[in-house]
Coordinates of C-alpha atoms in Angstrom, one line a residue:
M1 CA 10.7 7.5 -32.2
R2 CA 14.4 6.7 -32.0
I3 CA 16.9 7.7 -29.3
N4 CA 18.9 9.9 -31.7
E5 CA 15.8 12.2 -32.0
L6 CA 16.2 12.9 -28.2
L7 CA 20.0 12.6 -27.8
R8 CA 21.8 14.9 -30.2
R9 CA 25.4 15.8 -30.6
D10 CA 25.0 19.1 -28.7
L11 CA 23.8 17.0 -25.7
I12 CA 26.9 14.9 -25.4
I13 CA 29.7 15.7 -22.9
L14 CA 32.7 13.4 -23.4
D15 CA 34.5 14.4 -20.3
V16 CA 32.5 16.2 -17.5
K17 CA 34.2 18.7 -15.3
A18 CA 32.0 17.7 -12.3
Q19 CA 33.6 16.1 -9.3
S20 CA 30.5 15.2 -7.2
K21 CA 26.9 14.2 -7.6
D22 CA 25.7 17.8 -7.0
E23 CA 28.0 19.1 -9.7
V24 CA 27.2 16.5 -12.3
I25 CA 23.5 17.1 -12.0
A26 CA 24.1 20.9 -12.3
E27 CA 26.4 20.5 -15.3
L28 CA 24.0 18.2 -17.2
A29 CA 21.0 20.5 -16.5
K30 CA 23.1 23.4 -17.7
Q31 CA 23.7 21.6 -21.0
L32 CA 20.0 21.1 -21.4
D33 CA 19.2 24.7 -20.6
K34 CA 21.9 25.9 -23.0
G35 CA 20.2 24.0 -25.8
Q36 CA 16.8 25.6 -24.8
Y37 CA 15.3 22.2 -23.8
L38 CA 14.2 23.6 -20.4
S39 CA 11.8 26.4 -19.6
D40 CA 13.0 26.7 -16.0
K41 CA 16.4 25.2 -15.1
D42 CA 16.1 25.6 -11.3
Q43 CA 12.7 24.0 -11.2
F44 CA 14.0 21.1 -13.3
I45 CA 16.9 20.6 -11.0
E46 CA 14.5 20.6 -8.0
A47 CA 12.5 17.9 -9.8
I48 CA 15.6 15.8 -10.4
W49 CA 16.5 16.1 -6.7
D50 CA 13.0 15.2 -5.6
R51 CA 13.5 11.9 -7.6
E52 CA 16.9 11.4 -6.1
N53 CA 15.6 11.8 -2.6
Q54 CA 13.1 8.9 -3.2
T55 CA 15.8 6.5 -4.4
S56 CA 19.2 7.1 -6.0
T57 CA 19.2 6.8 -9.8
G58 CA 22.7 5.6 -9.6
I59 CA 21.7 2.1 -10.6
G60 CA 25.2 0.5 -10.3
D61 CA 27.5 -1.0 -13.0
T62 CA 29.0 2.5 -13.5
V63 CA 25.7 4.0 -14.7
A64 CA 23.5 6.8 -13.3
I65 CA 20.2 7.9 -14.9
P66 CA 18.9 11.0 -13.2
H67 CA 15.5 11.8 -14.6
A68 CA 12.4 13.8 -14.1
K69 CA 9.0 14.4 -15.7
T70 CA 8.1 18.0 -15.1
K71 CA 6.5 21.1 -16.7
A72 CA 10.0 22.7 -16.5
V73 CA 10.9 20.7 -19.6
A74 CA 10.2 22.6 -22.8
K75 CA 10.8 19.6 -25.1
P76 CA 11.9 16.1 -24.2
A77 CA 15.6 15.4 -24.4
I78 CA 18.5 13.2 -23.2
V79 CA 21.9 14.5 -22.3
F80 CA 24.9 12.1 -22.1
A81 CA 28.0 12.7 -20.0
R82 CA 31.0 10.6 -19.2
S83 CA 33.6 10.7 -16.4
Q84 CA 36.7 8.6 -16.9
A85 CA 37.7 9.1 -13.2
G86 CA 34.3 8.3 -11.9
I87 CA 32.0 10.2 -9.5
D88 CA 30.5 9.1 -6.2
Y89 CA 26.8 9.1 -7.0
D90 CA 25.3 7.1 -4.1
S91 CA 25.0 4.2 -6.5
L92 CA 23.1 1.0 -5.4
D93 CA 26.3 -1.1 -5.6
G94 CA 28.4 1.6 -3.8
K95 CA 30.7 2.1 -6.8
P96 CA 31.5 5.3 -8.7
A97 CA 29.4 6.2 -11.7
H98 CA 31.1 6.8 -15.1
L99 CA 28.2 7.0 -17.5
F100 CA 25.4 9.6 -17.0
F101 CA 22.2 9.8 -19.0
M102 CA 20.0 12.7 -17.8
I103 CA 16.4 12.2 -19.0
A104 CA 14.2 15.3 -19.3
A105 CA 10.6 14.4 -19.9
S106 CA 7.9 17.0 -20.3
E107 CA 4.8 16.9 -18.2
G108 CA 2.8 16.2 -21.4
A109 CA 5.2 13.7 -22.9
N110 CA 3.5 11.4 -25.4
D111 CA 3.8 7.6 -25.5
D112 CA 6.5 7.7 -28.2
H113 CA 8.7 9.9 -26.1
L114 CA 8.3 7.8 -23.0
Q115 CA 8.9 4.5 -24.8
T116 CA 12.1 5.8 -26.3
L117 CA 13.3 7.1 -22.9
S118 CA 12.5 3.7 -21.3
R119 CA 14.2 1.9 -24.2
L120 CA 17.5 3.8 -23.5
S121 CA 17.4 2.7 -19.9
T122 CA 17.1 -1.0 -20.8
L123 CA 20.1 -0.8 -23.2
L124 CA 22.4 0.1 -20.3
I125 CA 22.0 -3.3 -18.7
D126 CA 24.4 -4.7 -21.4
E127 CA 28.0 -4.6 -20.1
D128 CA 29.5 -4.7 -23.7
F129 CA 27.4 -1.7 -24.6
R130 CA 28.6 0.2 -21.5
N131 CA 32.2 -0.6 -22.3
K132 CA 31.9 0.7 -25.9
L133 CA 30.5 4.0 -24.6
M134 CA 33.5 4.3 -22.2
G135 CA 35.9 3.7 -25.1
A136 CA 34.3 6.0 -27.7
N137 CA 36.5 8.9 -28.9
S138 CA 33.9 11.3 -30.3
E139 CA 30.3 12.4 -30.2
D140 CA 29.7 10.7 -33.6
E141 CA 31.0 7.4 -32.3
I142 CA 28.8 7.7 -29.2
M143 CA 25.8 8.2 -31.5
T144 CA 26.8 5.3 -33.8
I145 CA 27.2 2.9 -30.8
I146 CA 23.7 3.9 -29.4
N147 CA 22.0 3.6 -32.8
Q148 CA 23.5 0.1 -33.5
K149 CA 22.5 -1.1 -30.0
E150 CA 19.0 0.3 -30.4
E151 CA 18.6 -1.4 -33.8
E152 CA 19.6 -4.7 -32.2
K153 CA 17.1 -4.1 -29.4
L154 CA 14.2 -3.4 -31.7
S155 CA 15.0 -6.4 -33.9
K156 CA 15.0 -8.6 -30.8
E157 CA 11.7 -7.2 -29.6
A158 CA 10.1 -7.9 -33.0
A159 CA 11.4 -11.5 -32.9
N160 CA 10.1 -12.0 -29.3
E161 CA 6.6 -10.8 -30.5
V162 CA 6.6 -13.5 -33.2
S163 CA 7.6 -16.2 -30.7
A164 CA 5.3 -15.1 -27.9
T165 CA 2.3 -17.2 -29.2
D166 CA 4.4 -20.3 -29.1
S167 CA 5.6 -19.7 -25.5
K168 CA 2.1 -19.0 -24.3
A169 CA 0.8 -22.3 -25.7
G170 CA 2.9 -24.1 -23.1
G171 CA 1.8 -21.8 -20.3
I172 CA 3.8 -19.1 -18.5
E173 CA 5.6 -20.2 -15.4
L174 CA 6.4 -16.8 -14.0
L175 CA 4.7 -13.4 -14.0
A176 CA 6.2 -10.1 -12.9
V177 CA 5.1 -6.5 -12.4
T178 CA 7.6 -3.6 -12.3
G179 CA 7.1 0.0 -11.4
C180 CA 9.0 3.1 -10.0
P181 CA 7.7 6.5 -8.8
T182 CA 8.6 8.3 -12.1
G183 CA 7.9 5.4 -14.3
I184 CA 10.6 6.2 -16.9
A185 CA 13.8 4.3 -16.3
H186 CA 13.8 1.8 -13.4
T187 CA 10.5 0.4 -14.4
Y188 CA 11.7 -0.8 -17.7
M189 CA 15.2 -1.7 -16.6
A190 CA 13.8 -4.1 -14.0
A191 CA 11.4 -5.6 -16.6
D192 CA 14.2 -6.2 -19.1
A193 CA 16.6 -7.6 -16.5
L194 CA 13.9 -10.1 -15.3
K195 CA 13.1 -11.1 -18.9
D196 CA 16.8 -11.6 -19.8
K197 CA 17.6 -13.6 -16.7
A198 CA 14.5 -15.8 -17.0
E199 CA 15.4 -16.5 -20.6
A200 CA 18.9 -17.5 -19.6
K201 CA 17.5 -19.9 -17.0
G202 CA 14.9 -21.4 -19.4
V203 CA 11.9 -20.0 -17.5
S204 CA 9.0 -18.6 -19.4
I205 CA 8.0 -15.1 -18.1
K206 CA 5.7 -12.2 -18.8
V207 CA 6.3 -8.8 -17.3
E208 CA 3.8 -6.0 -16.8
T209 CA 5.2 -2.5 -16.6
N210 CA 3.5 0.3 -14.6
G211 CA 5.2 3.3 -16.2
S212 CA 4.5 6.9 -17.1
D213 CA 2.7 5.8 -20.2
G214 CA 0.4 3.6 -18.2
V215 CA 0.2 -0.1 -17.7
K216 CA 1.7 -2.1 -20.5
N217 CA 1.6 -5.8 -21.2
R218 CA -1.1 -6.2 -18.6
L219 CA -1.4 -9.6 -17.0
T220 CA -4.7 -11.3 -17.8
A221 CA -6.9 -13.2 -15.3
E222 CA -6.1 -16.5 -17.1
E223 CA -2.4 -15.9 -16.9
I224 CA -2.6 -15.1 -13.2
E225 CA -4.7 -18.2 -12.6
Q226 CA -2.2 -20.4 -14.3
A227 CA 1.0 -18.8 -13.0
K228 CA 3.0 -20.6 -10.3
V229 CA 4.3 -17.4 -8.7
I230 CA 4.2 -13.6 -9.3
I231 CA 7.2 -11.2 -8.7
I232 CA 6.3 -7.6 -7.8
A233 CA 9.4 -5.4 -8.2
A234 CA 8.0 -2.0 -7.6
D235 CA 8.3 1.2 -5.5
T236 CA 4.9 2.5 -6.5
K237 CA 1.3 1.4 -6.2
V238 CA 0.4 -1.8 -7.9
E239 CA -3.1 -3.3 -8.3
M240 CA -2.8 -6.2 -5.9
D241 CA -6.2 -7.7 -5.2
R242 CA -6.1 -9.7 -8.5
F243 CA -3.3 -11.8 -7.0
A244 CA -5.3 -12.9 -4.0
G245 CA -4.5 -16.6 -3.2
K246 CA -1.4 -16.7 -5.4
K247 CA 2.2 -16.9 -4.3
V248 CA 3.6 -13.3 -4.5
L249 CA 7.2 -12.2 -4.0
R250 CA 7.3 -8.5 -3.2
R251 CA 10.5 -6.5 -3.5
G252 CA 11.7 -3.0 -4.5
V253 CA 12.3 -2.1 -8.2
S254 CA 16.0 -1.8 -7.5
D255 CA 16.1 -5.5 -6.6
G256 CA 14.5 -6.2 -10.0
I257 CA 17.6 -4.6 -11.6
R258 CA 20.4 -5.6 -9.2
K259 CA 19.2 -8.9 -7.6
T260 CA 17.4 -10.4 -10.6
E261 CA 18.8 -13.9 -10.3
E262 CA 18.0 -14.1 -6.6
L263 CA 14.4 -13.0 -7.3
I264 CA 13.8 -15.6 -10.0
D265 CA 15.5 -18.4 -8.0
T266 CA 13.5 -17.6 -4.9
A267 CA 10.3 -17.4 -6.9
M268 CA 10.9 -20.7 -8.7
S269 CA 11.8 -22.5 -5.4
G270 CA 8.2 -22.1 -4.3
D271 CA 9.2 -20.7 -0.9
V272 CA 7.1 -17.6 -1.3
P273 CA 4.1 -16.3 0.8
V274 CA 0.6 -16.4 -0.4
Y275 CA -0.9 -12.9 -0.9
E276 CA -4.0 -12.1 1.1
S277 CA -6.4 -9.6 -0.5
T278 CA -7.8 -6.9 1.7
G279 CA -11.2 -8.2 0.7
G280 CA -10.3 -11.6 2.0
T281 CA -12.5 -13.6 -0.4
S282 CA -10.6 -13.7 -3.6
A283 CA -9.2 -17.2 -3.4
S284 CA -10.5 -19.3 -6.2
S285 CA -11.2 -22.5 -4.3
S286 CA -11.6 -23.9 -0.9
D287 CA -8.3 -25.6 -1.2
S288 CA -6.4 -22.4 -1.9
S289 CA -8.5 -20.7 0.7
S290 CA -7.5 -23.1 3.4
G291 CA -3.9 -23.0 2.4
S292 CA -3.6 -19.3 2.4
R293 CA -5.7 -18.6 5.5
S294 CA -4.5 -21.3 7.9
S295 CA -4.0 -19.2 11.0
F296 CA -6.5 -18.0 13.6
Y297 CA -5.5 -14.4 13.0
Q298 CA -5.9 -14.6 9.3
H299 CA -9.5 -15.8 9.7
L300 CA -10.2 -13.1 12.2
M301 CA -8.7 -10.4 10.0
N302 CA -10.9 -11.6 7.1
G303 CA -13.9 -11.0 9.3
V304 CA -12.8 -7.6 10.5
S305 CA -11.9 -6.4 7.0
N306 CA -15.4 -7.3 5.7
M307 CA -17.0 -5.8 8.7
L308 CA -15.3 -2.4 8.4
P309 CA -17.6 -1.0 5.6
F310 CA -20.5 -1.5 8.0
V311 CA -18.7 0.1 10.9
V312 CA -17.3 3.1 8.8
G313 CA -20.5 3.7 6.9
G314 CA -22.9 3.1 9.8
G315 CA -20.7 4.9 12.3
L316 CA -20.4 8.1 10.1
L317 CA -24.2 8.2 9.6
V318 CA -24.7 7.9 13.4
A319 CA -22.1 10.6 14.0
I320 CA -23.8 12.9 11.5
S321 CA -27.2 12.3 13.1
F322 CA -25.7 13.5 16.4
L323 CA -25.0 16.9 14.7
F324 CA -28.7 17.6 15.1
G325 CA -28.5 16.9 18.8
I326 CA -27.6 14.0 21.0
H327 CA -31.3 13.1 21.4
S328 CA -32.4 14.0 17.9
A329 CA -33.4 10.4 17.0
D330 CA -35.7 10.1 20.1
P331 CA -39.3 10.9 19.0
T332 CA -40.2 11.7 22.6
H333 CA -37.5 14.4 23.0
A334 CA -37.8 18.1 22.1
D335 CA -34.7 17.8 19.8
Y336 CA -36.3 15.1 17.6
N337 CA -35.5 15.5 13.9
V338 CA -37.0 13.2 11.3
F339 CA -33.9 13.2 9.1
A340 CA -31.5 12.6 12.1
A341 CA -33.8 9.7 13.2
A342 CA -33.5 8.2 9.6
L343 CA -29.7 8.5 9.7
N344 CA -29.6 6.9 13.1
T345 CA -31.9 4.0 12.0
I346 CA -29.9 3.3 8.8
G347 CA -26.5 3.6 10.4
G348 CA -27.1 2.4 14.0
E349 CA -29.9 0.0 14.0
N350 CA -29.2 -1.6 10.6
A351 CA -25.6 -1.1 9.5
L352 CA -24.1 -1.4 13.0
G353 CA -26.7 -3.9 13.9
L354 CA -25.4 -6.2 11.2
M355 CA -21.7 -5.8 11.9
V356 CA -21.3 -8.7 14.4
A357 CA -23.2 -11.1 12.1
V358 CA -21.1 -10.0 9.1
L359 CA -17.9 -10.4 11.2
A360 CA -18.9 -13.9 12.1
G361 CA -20.1 -14.8 8.6
F362 CA -16.8 -13.9 6.9
I363 CA -14.7 -15.6 9.6
G364 CA -16.7 -18.8 8.8
M365 CA -16.3 -18.3 5.1
S366 CA -12.5 -17.9 5.5
I367 CA -12.4 -21.2 7.3
A368 CA -14.7 -23.3 5.2
D369 CA -15.5 -21.3 2.1
R370 CA -19.2 -20.8 1.2
P371 CA -20.6 -23.7 3.4
G372 CA -19.2 -21.9 6.5
F373 CA -20.9 -18.5 5.7
A374 CA -24.5 -19.1 6.6
P375 CA -24.1 -21.0 9.9
A376 CA -21.5 -18.5 11.1
M377 CA -23.5 -15.4 10.1
I378 CA -26.7 -16.8 11.7
G379 CA -24.7 -17.6 14.9
G380 CA -23.4 -14.0 14.9
F381 CA -26.9 -12.7 14.5
M382 CA -28.0 -14.8 17.5
A383 CA -25.1 -13.4 19.5
T384 CA -26.3 -9.9 18.8
A385 CA -29.9 -10.7 19.7
G386 CA -28.8 -12.5 22.9
D387 CA -26.5 -9.7 24.2
A388 CA -23.4 -11.9 23.7
G389 CA -22.1 -9.1 21.6
F390 CA -18.8 -9.0 19.9
L391 CA -17.2 -11.9 21.7
G392 CA -20.2 -14.1 21.0
G393 CA -19.9 -13.1 17.3
L394 CA -16.2 -14.1 17.2
I395 CA -17.1 -17.5 18.7
A396 CA -20.0 -18.0 16.3
G397 CA -17.7 -17.3 13.3
F398 CA -15.1 -19.9 14.3
L399 CA -17.8 -22.3 15.4
G400 CA -19.8 -22.1 12.2
G401 CA -16.6 -22.5 10.0
Y402 CA -15.3 -25.5 11.8
V403 CA -18.7 -27.1 12.1
A404 CA -19.0 -26.8 8.3
L405 CA -15.6 -28.5 7.9
L406 CA -16.6 -31.3 10.2
V407 CA -19.9 -31.9 8.5
K408 CA -18.2 -31.9 5.1
K409 CA -15.8 -34.5 6.4
A410 CA -18.5 -36.6 8.0
L411 CA -20.5 -36.7 4.7
A412 CA -17.5 -37.4 2.5
G413 CA -18.4 -41.2 2.5
L414 CA -21.9 -40.8 1.1
P415 CA -22.6 -42.4 -2.3
K416 CA -21.9 -40.2 -5.3
T417 CA -25.7 -40.2 -6.0
F418 CA -26.0 -37.7 -3.1
D419 CA -23.4 -35.3 -4.4
G420 CA -26.0 -33.1 -6.1
I421 CA -28.0 -32.5 -2.9
K422 CA -25.2 -32.4 -0.3
T423 CA -24.3 -28.7 -1.0
I424 CA -27.9 -27.4 -1.4
L425 CA -29.6 -29.5 1.4
F426 CA -27.4 -31.5 3.7
Y427 CA -24.7 -28.9 4.3
P428 CA -26.8 -25.8 5.1
V429 CA -29.3 -27.7 7.2
L430 CA -26.8 -29.6 9.4
N431 CA -24.4 -26.6 9.6
I432 CA -27.0 -24.2 10.7
L433 CA -28.7 -26.7 13.1
I434 CA -25.5 -27.7 14.9
T435 CA -24.1 -24.1 15.1
G436 CA -27.5 -22.7 16.2
L437 CA -28.1 -25.3 18.9
L438 CA -24.6 -24.8 20.4
M439 CA -25.0 -21.0 20.4
Y440 CA -28.5 -21.3 21.9
F441 CA -27.9 -23.8 24.7
V442 CA -24.1 -23.5 25.4
I443 CA -22.5 -20.2 24.3
I444 CA -24.8 -17.1 24.4
E445 CA -25.7 -17.0 28.1
P446 CA -22.2 -17.3 29.7
V447 CA -20.7 -15.0 27.0
A448 CA -23.3 -12.4 27.7
W449 CA -22.5 -12.6 31.4
L450 CA -18.8 -12.3 30.7
M451 CA -19.3 -9.2 28.4
N452 CA -21.4 -7.5 31.1
A453 CA -18.7 -8.3 33.7
L454 CA -15.9 -7.0 31.5
S455 CA -17.8 -3.8 30.8
G456 CA -18.5 -3.3 34.5
W457 CA -14.8 -3.8 35.4
L458 CA -13.7 -1.3 32.8
S459 CA -16.3 1.2 33.9
G460 CA -14.8 1.0 37.4
M461 CA -11.3 1.8 36.4
T462 CA -10.0 5.2 37.4
G463 CA -6.9 7.3 37.5
T464 CA -3.6 5.6 36.6
N465 CA -5.3 2.3 35.6
V466 CA -7.7 3.8 33.1
M467 CA -4.9 6.0 31.7
L468 CA -2.7 3.0 31.2
L469 CA -5.5 1.3 29.2
G470 CA -5.8 4.4 27.0
I471 CA -2.0 4.5 26.5
I472 CA -2.0 0.9 25.3
L473 CA -5.0 1.3 23.0
G474 CA -3.8 4.6 21.5
G475 CA -0.3 3.3 20.9
M476 CA -1.6 0.2 19.2
M477 CA -3.5 2.4 16.7
A478 CA -0.1 3.9 15.4
I479 CA 2.1 0.8 15.4
D480 CA 1.0 -0.4 12.0
M481 CA -1.6 2.2 10.9
G482 CA -4.5 0.0 9.6
G483 CA -2.7 -3.3 10.0
P484 CA -3.4 -6.2 12.3
I485 CA -2.4 -4.5 15.6
N486 CA -4.4 -1.4 14.7
K487 CA -7.4 -3.5 13.8
T488 CA -7.1 -5.5 17.1
A489 CA -7.4 -2.2 19.1
F490 CA -10.2 -1.0 16.9
T491 CA -12.0 -4.3 17.3
F492 CA -11.7 -4.2 21.1
G493 CA -13.1 -0.6 21.0
I494 CA -16.1 -1.7 19.0
A495 CA -16.7 -4.6 21.3
M496 CA -16.8 -2.2 24.3
I497 CA -19.3 0.1 22.5
D498 CA -21.4 -3.0 21.9
A499 CA -21.1 -3.8 25.6
G500 CA -22.2 -0.3 26.6
N501 CA -18.7 1.0 27.7
F502 CA -17.8 4.0 25.5
G503 CA -14.4 5.0 27.0
P504 CA -12.0 2.5 25.3
H505 CA -13.1 3.4 21.8
A506 CA -12.7 7.1 22.5
A507 CA -9.0 6.3 23.2
V508 CA -8.9 4.2 20.1
M509 CA -10.3 7.0 17.9
A510 CA -7.9 9.6 19.4
G511 CA -4.9 7.3 18.8
G512 CA -5.9 6.7 15.2
M513 CA -6.4 10.4 14.5
V514 CA -3.0 11.5 15.8
P515 CA -0.5 10.1 13.1
P516 CA -2.0 11.9 10.0
L517 CA -2.6 15.1 12.0
A518 CA 1.0 14.9 13.3
I519 CA 2.3 14.5 9.7
A520 CA 0.3 17.5 8.7
F521 CA 1.7 19.6 11.6
A522 CA 5.3 18.5 10.8
T523 CA 5.1 19.2 7.1
I524 CA 3.6 22.7 7.7
F525 CA 6.1 23.8 10.5
F526 CA 9.2 21.9 9.4
K527 CA 9.1 22.5 5.6
S528 CA 12.8 22.1 5.1
K529 CA 12.6 18.5 6.3
F530 CA 10.1 17.4 3.5
T531 CA 10.0 17.4 -0.3
Q532 CA 7.4 19.5 -2.2
E533 CA 5.4 16.3 -2.9
E534 CA 5.4 15.4 0.8
R535 CA 4.3 18.8 1.8
Q536 CA 1.4 18.6 -0.5
A537 CA 0.5 15.2 0.8
G538 CA 0.8 16.5 4.3
K539 CA -2.0 19.0 3.8
T540 CA -4.4 16.2 2.8
N541 CA -3.7 14.5 6.1
I542 CA -5.5 17.3 7.9
A543 CA -8.7 16.0 6.5
L544 CA -7.8 12.4 6.8
G545 CA -6.8 12.7 10.4
S546 CA -9.9 14.8 11.3
F547 CA -12.1 12.0 9.9
F548 CA -10.2 9.2 11.7
I549 CA -8.4 7.8 8.6
T550 CA -5.1 6.7 10.1
E551 CA -3.9 5.3 6.7
G552 CA -3.1 8.8 5.5
A553 CA 0.2 8.5 7.4
I554 CA 1.3 5.2 5.8
P555 CA 3.3 6.7 2.8
F556 CA 5.4 8.7 5.3
A557 CA 5.8 5.8 7.6
A558 CA 6.9 3.6 4.7
S559 CA 9.5 6.0 3.5
D560 CA 10.9 6.8 6.9
P561 CA 9.7 4.1 9.4
G562 CA 12.6 4.7 11.9
R563 CA 11.4 8.2 12.7
V564 CA 7.7 8.3 11.7
L565 CA 6.5 5.2 13.6
P566 CA 8.1 6.0 17.0
A567 CA 7.0 9.6 16.9
S568 CA 3.4 8.5 16.0
I569 CA 3.3 5.8 18.7
I570 CA 4.3 8.3 21.4
G571 CA 1.7 10.9 20.3
S572 CA -1.1 8.3 19.9
A573 CA -0.4 6.7 23.2
L574 CA -0.4 10.1 24.9
A575 CA -3.7 11.1 23.3
G576 CA -5.3 7.7 24.2
G577 CA -4.1 8.0 27.8
L578 CA -5.3 11.6 28.2
T579 CA -8.7 10.7 26.7
L580 CA -9.5 8.2 29.4
L581 CA -7.9 10.3 32.1
F582 CA -10.3 13.1 31.2
G583 CA -13.2 10.6 31.5
V584 CA -14.2 10.9 27.8
G585 CA -16.3 8.2 26.0
I586 CA -17.8 8.1 22.5
Q587 CA -20.9 6.3 21.2
A588 CA -20.1 6.5 17.5
P589 CA -17.6 3.9 16.3
H590 CA -16.2 6.1 13.4
G591 CA -16.3 9.6 12.1
G592 CA -13.6 11.6 13.8
V593 CA -14.7 15.2 14.3
F594 CA -18.2 14.2 13.0
A595 CA -18.5 12.0 16.1
F596 CA -17.8 14.8 18.6
P597 CA -21.5 15.4 19.3
A598 CA -21.6 11.8 20.4
V599 CA -18.9 12.3 23.0
E600 CA -19.7 11.5 26.6
G601 CA -17.9 14.0 28.9
S602 CA -16.2 17.1 27.6
W603 CA -15.6 17.2 23.8
V604 CA -13.2 20.1 24.4
L605 CA -11.0 17.9 26.6
Y606 CA -11.2 15.2 24.0
L607 CA -10.1 17.6 21.3
L608 CA -7.3 18.8 23.6
A609 CA -6.1 15.3 24.1
I610 CA -5.9 14.7 20.3
L611 CA -4.2 18.0 19.6
I612 CA -1.6 17.4 22.4
G613 CA -0.8 14.0 21.0
A614 CA -0.5 15.3 17.4
I615 CA 1.6 18.3 18.4
V616 CA 4.0 16.1 20.4
S617 CA 4.3 13.6 17.6
G618 CA 4.8 16.4 15.0
L619 CA 7.5 18.1 17.1
I620 CA 9.4 14.8 17.6
L621 CA 9.2 14.1 13.9
G622 CA 10.1 17.6 12.9
F623 CA 13.2 17.9 15.1
W624 CA 14.3 14.3 14.4
K625 CA 14.2 14.3 10.6
K626 CA 17.2 15.6 8.6
P627 CA 16.7 18.6 6.3
I628 CA 16.1 17.7 2.6
D629 CA 19.0 18.8 0.3
K630 CA 17.6 22.0 -1.2
K631 CA 19.1 21.1 -4.6

């Protein structure tokens, strides 16, 4: 499909009457409605403003491309308008906009429509093309300029396809991924800008686009493996785990349009961080692993990330078992229930029983790759059996990993004839033996004593002291919502459960439940401060918060961190402090409201602490945020 099938003479305004951004959007939408391209003009304008409130579509260089994909569009179309005087459009470069292309995509727009709309956006990168549009004297001349430029673009794309095989033969130096929330304009403008600038610099590049018509030009595993660096220029979700262990430069999609040269120069300099997968085991070799996970904290987070499924799955099963009664898994008690006992056995004795060993194993694997896994995991299992608990497991993880590195180094001088049996015999035997002996004779007993002493000290805390601990743990849960600080507090809470002290983790869970519940409260009672999309997402946070899934608040924190994070931290800290002040503890490590039957103390006071924190956060956020422009 060609652009002239969507942009017709009746949709061209050579000199708009509008004097402001509000007025130009209204005037262009009116032109579309006049031509019967819209089924609901007001709804279409609302969709345009929803997009503008995410990021201004004033892309700079005198151009603005307001666009929306909505059911309010009866048939896809483009309206063009021009202002010789210029209009303040909140453009990315701060300059007035003179050329306006309003893109109206229907909710069911097919690939042909979407590709044509995206092609138009990429044409506007060319300064000579923009100048010709500014100088045109008639609607027909506008159409001719656009048709000629599109023909040139299609010819160039065809030529690039022919030469693509030759460029791939020499290997691709740079990969990129672009994406924007709507996936119509900015996605493809950033892609073309990156390709044009890379070509000018003599750098071979391939760009994957995450647009409305799906992922196009997808990067292959082989290309990712061979690439020196990957640029992510996106404001929308991108599949990231495939880039684990690779150098990844992450920026917004507007930087892909406006700061293209800077992105490519930075990428090619090599001064780019290595991306860490949430799974933590995606690096392709021990060399890359050691290079990308060089710090103590990265090794620790690798263990925690892989332990979480055991904690979440096992914790929820234990919490569900408590719904049948706090003693429902005890065969000697009147409340005994066979199904509850099975859930408790699966979740508590097995899933949670393995968590320390899994934590240790993946710490060891992060340090020394596969040779570090077995000694560290066995050391972690010994820590659990010897009552050295979580701290013993952490020590076992680092011990097993570094023992494996030392053994590998010590055996590096062996003749090559032994290479075949080093990995299957020498490494595992020596690694497990040395780690096991150190755990058995040196580590387990003193660590078990220390854990018992720590648990006893925390149990003796009362009043202001215990409330301060709750404030700190609760606040930590909201600082980065699932990030390292959040996980540190969560890990401490789990360690305390393992040591028999259930209070700290109750504060942790309360602090983690507050942010999504506060978001839900704010979006319900302060509707004018949030877009329609945000209000819908806010409702889902009721469930997420109730089940202790703090990450539900992340999209709101990412879009407005200056307000969401402080409000969340205050409410979470308050909830955590009140929890310990009320003397509440909890035996289940996860589950949110499902875990309430496992509460030690009053579950009513626990719920009250969480609600107070959520309401306080919600009120702060609601009063602090500015109202959304109703247009």
